PDB file of C-alpha atoms in Angstrom:
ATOM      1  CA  UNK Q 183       0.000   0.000   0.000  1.00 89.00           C
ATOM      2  CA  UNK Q 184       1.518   3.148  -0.987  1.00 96.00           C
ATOM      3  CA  UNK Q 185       1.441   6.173   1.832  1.00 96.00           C
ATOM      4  CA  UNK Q 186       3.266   9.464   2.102  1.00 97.00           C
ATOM      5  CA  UNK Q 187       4.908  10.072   5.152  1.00 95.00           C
ATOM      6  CA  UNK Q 188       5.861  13.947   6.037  1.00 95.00           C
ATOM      7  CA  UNK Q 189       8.328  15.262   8.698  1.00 94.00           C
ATOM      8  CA  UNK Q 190      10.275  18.213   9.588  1.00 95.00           C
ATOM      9  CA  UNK Q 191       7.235  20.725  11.253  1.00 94.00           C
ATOM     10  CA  UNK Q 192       7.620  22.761  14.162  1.00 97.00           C
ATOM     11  CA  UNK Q 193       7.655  26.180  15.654  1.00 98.00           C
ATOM     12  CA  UNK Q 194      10.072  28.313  14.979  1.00 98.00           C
ATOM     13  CA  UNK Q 195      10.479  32.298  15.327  1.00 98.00           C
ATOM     14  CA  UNK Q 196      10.323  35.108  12.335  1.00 98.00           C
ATOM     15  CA  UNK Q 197      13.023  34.819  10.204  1.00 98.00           C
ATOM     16  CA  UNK Q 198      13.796  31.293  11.209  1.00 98.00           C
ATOM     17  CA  UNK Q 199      14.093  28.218   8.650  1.00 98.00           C
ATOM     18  CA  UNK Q 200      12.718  24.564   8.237  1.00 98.00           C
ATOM     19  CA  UNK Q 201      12.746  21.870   6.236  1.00 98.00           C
ATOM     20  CA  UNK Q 202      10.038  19.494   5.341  1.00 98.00           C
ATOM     21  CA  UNK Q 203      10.689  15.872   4.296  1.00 98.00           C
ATOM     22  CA  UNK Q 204       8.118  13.376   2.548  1.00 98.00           C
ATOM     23  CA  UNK Q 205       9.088  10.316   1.110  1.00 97.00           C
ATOM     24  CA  UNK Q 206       6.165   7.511  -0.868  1.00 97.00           C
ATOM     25  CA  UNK Q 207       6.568   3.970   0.312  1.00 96.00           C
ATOM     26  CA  UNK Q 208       5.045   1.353  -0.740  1.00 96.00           C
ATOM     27  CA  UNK Q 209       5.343  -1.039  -4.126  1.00 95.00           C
ATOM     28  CA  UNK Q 210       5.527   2.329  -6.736  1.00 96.00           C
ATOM     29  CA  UNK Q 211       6.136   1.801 -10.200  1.00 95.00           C
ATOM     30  CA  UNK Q 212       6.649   5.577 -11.300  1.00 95.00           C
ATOM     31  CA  UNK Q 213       6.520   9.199 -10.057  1.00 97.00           C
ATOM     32  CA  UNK Q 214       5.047  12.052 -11.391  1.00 97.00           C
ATOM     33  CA  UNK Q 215       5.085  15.854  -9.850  1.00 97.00           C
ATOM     34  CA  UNK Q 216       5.217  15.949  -5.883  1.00 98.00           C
ATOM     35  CA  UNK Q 217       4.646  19.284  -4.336  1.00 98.00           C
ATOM     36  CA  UNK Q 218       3.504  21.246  -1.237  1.00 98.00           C
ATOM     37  CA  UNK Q 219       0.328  22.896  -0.192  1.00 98.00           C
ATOM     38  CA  UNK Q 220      -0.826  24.318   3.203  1.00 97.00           C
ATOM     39  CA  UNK Q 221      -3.780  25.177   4.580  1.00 96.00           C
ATOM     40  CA  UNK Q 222      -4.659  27.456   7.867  1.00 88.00           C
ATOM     41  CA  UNK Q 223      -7.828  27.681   9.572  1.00 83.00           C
ATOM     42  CA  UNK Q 224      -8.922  30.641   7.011  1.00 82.00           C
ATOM     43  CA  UNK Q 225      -8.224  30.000   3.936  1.00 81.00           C
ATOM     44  CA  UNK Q 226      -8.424  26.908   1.709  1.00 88.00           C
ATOM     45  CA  UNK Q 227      -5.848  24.851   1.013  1.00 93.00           C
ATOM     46  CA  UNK Q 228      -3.073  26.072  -1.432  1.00 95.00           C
ATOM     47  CA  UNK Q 229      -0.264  25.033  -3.317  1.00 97.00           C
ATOM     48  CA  UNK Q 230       2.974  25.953  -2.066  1.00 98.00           C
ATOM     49  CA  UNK Q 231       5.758  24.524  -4.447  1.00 98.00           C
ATOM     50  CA  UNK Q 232       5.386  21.898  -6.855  1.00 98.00           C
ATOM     51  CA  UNK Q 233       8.016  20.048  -8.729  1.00 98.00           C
ATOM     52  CA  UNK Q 234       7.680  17.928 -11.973  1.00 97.00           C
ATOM     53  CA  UNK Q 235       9.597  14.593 -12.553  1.00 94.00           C
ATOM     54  CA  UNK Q 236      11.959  16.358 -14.851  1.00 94.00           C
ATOM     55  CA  UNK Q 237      12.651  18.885 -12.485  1.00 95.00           C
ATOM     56  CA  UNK Q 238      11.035  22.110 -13.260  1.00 98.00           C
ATOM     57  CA  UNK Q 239       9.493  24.300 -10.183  1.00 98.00           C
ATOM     58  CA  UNK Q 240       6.755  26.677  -9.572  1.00 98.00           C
ATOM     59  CA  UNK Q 241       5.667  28.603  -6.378  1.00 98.00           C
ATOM     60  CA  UNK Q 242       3.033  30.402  -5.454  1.00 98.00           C
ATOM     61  CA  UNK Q 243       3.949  34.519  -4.953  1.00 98.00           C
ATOM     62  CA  UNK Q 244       4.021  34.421  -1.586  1.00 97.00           C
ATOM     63  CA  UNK Q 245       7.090  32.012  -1.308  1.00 98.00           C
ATOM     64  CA  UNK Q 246       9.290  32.822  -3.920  1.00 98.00           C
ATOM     65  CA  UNK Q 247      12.903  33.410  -3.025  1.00 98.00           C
ATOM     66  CA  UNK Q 248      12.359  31.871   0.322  1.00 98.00           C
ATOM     67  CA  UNK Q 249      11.384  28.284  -0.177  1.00 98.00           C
ATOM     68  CA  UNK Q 250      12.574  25.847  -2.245  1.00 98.00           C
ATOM     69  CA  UNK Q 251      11.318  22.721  -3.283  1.00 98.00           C
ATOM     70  CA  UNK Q 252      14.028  19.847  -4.227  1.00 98.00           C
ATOM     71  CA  UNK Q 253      13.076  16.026  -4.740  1.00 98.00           C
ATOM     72  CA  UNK Q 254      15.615  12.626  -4.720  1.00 97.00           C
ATOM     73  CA  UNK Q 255      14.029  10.609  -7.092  1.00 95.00           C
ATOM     74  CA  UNK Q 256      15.796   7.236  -6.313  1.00 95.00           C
ATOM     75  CA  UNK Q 257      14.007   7.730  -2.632  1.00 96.00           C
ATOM     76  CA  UNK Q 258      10.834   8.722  -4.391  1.00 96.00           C
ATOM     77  CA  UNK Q 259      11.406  11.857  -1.675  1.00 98.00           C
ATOM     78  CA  UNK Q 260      10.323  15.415  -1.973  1.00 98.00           C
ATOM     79  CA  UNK Q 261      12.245  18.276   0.525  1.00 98.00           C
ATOM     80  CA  UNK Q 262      10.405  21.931   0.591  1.00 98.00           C
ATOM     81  CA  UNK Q 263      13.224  24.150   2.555  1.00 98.00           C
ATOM     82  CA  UNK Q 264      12.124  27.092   3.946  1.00 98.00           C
ATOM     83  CA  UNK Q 265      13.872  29.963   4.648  1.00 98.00           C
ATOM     84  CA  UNK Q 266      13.053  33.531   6.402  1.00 98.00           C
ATOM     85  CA  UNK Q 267       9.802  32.546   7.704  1.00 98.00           C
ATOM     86  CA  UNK Q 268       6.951  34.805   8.577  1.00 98.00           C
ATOM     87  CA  UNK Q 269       3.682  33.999  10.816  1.00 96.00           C
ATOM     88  CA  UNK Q 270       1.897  34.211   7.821  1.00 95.00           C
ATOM     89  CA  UNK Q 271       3.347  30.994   6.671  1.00 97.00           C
ATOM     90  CA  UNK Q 272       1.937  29.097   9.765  1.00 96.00           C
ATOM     91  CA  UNK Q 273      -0.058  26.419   8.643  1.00 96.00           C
ATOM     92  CA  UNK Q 274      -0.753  22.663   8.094  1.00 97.00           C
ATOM     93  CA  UNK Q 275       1.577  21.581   5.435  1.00 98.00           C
ATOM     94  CA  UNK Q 276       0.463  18.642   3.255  1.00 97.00           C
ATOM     95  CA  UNK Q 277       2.667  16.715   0.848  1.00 98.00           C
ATOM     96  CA  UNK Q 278       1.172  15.831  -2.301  1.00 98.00           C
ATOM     97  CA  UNK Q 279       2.640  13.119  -4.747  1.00 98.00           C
ATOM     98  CA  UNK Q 280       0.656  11.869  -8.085  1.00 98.00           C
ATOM     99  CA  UNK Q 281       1.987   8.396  -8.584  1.00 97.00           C
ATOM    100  CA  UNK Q 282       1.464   4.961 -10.406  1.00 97.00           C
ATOM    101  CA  UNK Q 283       1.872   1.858  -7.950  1.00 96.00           C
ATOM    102  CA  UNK Q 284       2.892  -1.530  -9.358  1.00 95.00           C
ATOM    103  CA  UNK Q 285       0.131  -3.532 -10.810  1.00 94.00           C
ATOM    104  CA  UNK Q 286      -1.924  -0.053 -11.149  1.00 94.00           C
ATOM    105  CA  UNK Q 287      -2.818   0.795 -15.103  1.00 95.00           C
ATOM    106  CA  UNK Q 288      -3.367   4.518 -14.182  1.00 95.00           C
ATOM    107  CA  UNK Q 289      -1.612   7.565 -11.498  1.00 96.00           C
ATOM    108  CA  UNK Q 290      -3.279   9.101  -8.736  1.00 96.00           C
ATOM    109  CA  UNK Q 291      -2.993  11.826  -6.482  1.00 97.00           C
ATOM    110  CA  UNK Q 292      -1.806  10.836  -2.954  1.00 98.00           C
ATOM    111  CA  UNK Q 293      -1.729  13.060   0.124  1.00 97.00           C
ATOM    112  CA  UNK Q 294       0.230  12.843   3.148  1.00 97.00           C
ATOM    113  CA  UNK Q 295      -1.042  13.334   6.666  1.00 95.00           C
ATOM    114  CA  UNK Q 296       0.394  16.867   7.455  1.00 96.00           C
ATOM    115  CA  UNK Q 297       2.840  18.426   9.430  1.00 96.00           C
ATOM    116  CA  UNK Q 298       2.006  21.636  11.100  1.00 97.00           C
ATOM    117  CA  UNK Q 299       4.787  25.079  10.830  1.00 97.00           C
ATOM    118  CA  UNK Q 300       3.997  27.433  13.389  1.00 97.00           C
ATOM    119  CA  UNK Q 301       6.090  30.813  13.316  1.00 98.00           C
ATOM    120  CA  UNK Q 302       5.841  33.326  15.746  1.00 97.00           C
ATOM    121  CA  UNK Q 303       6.230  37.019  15.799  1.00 93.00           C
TER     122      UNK Q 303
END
């Protein structure tokens, strides 16, 4: 059974940085784009960064030039690293993979369970 398993949340102050990790497991035969969204208790969920199998990033206004979104695609692993961090960036971050498991004619989307960023002022 393929599952998505985030780490790397926390609190941290203004300014401060952290880095997210999510890696697939599971019997996967191929990996499309993986990416990051958030979501806080008043807005919908949004995507962060996303990052296509061949490499090629986009982020959403808010982030750009202060996170960055990397993948190792022999771990089937997706990093977001996040630098100068403001309290709007607190949220519940969710990793997001769309992926074909073995035996499985068609990809997916698959979500992990989230990992919460808190920054304070």
């Amino acid at each position: 059974q393929v599952q998505l398993v985030e780490s790397g949340g926390g609190l941290v102050q203004a300014g401060g940085s952290l880095r997210l990790s999510c890696a697939a497991s599971g019997s996967i035969f191929s990996v499309n784009d993986m990416g990051w969204y958030r979501q806080n208790q008043e807005k919908q969920r949004e995507s962060v960064a996303i990052i296509t199998s061949g490499g090629r990033t986009i982020y959403v206004d808010s982030v750009k030039g202060r996170f960055t979104i990397s993948r190792d695609n022999a771990k089937n692993t997706v990093y977001l690293q996040m630098n100068r961090l403001k309290p709007e960036d607190t949220a519940v971050y969710y990793c997001n993979a769309v992926l074909r498991p073995e035996g499985v004619l068609y990809s997916r989307a698959y979500w992990g369970q989230g990992t919460q960023v808190t920054v304070s002022s």
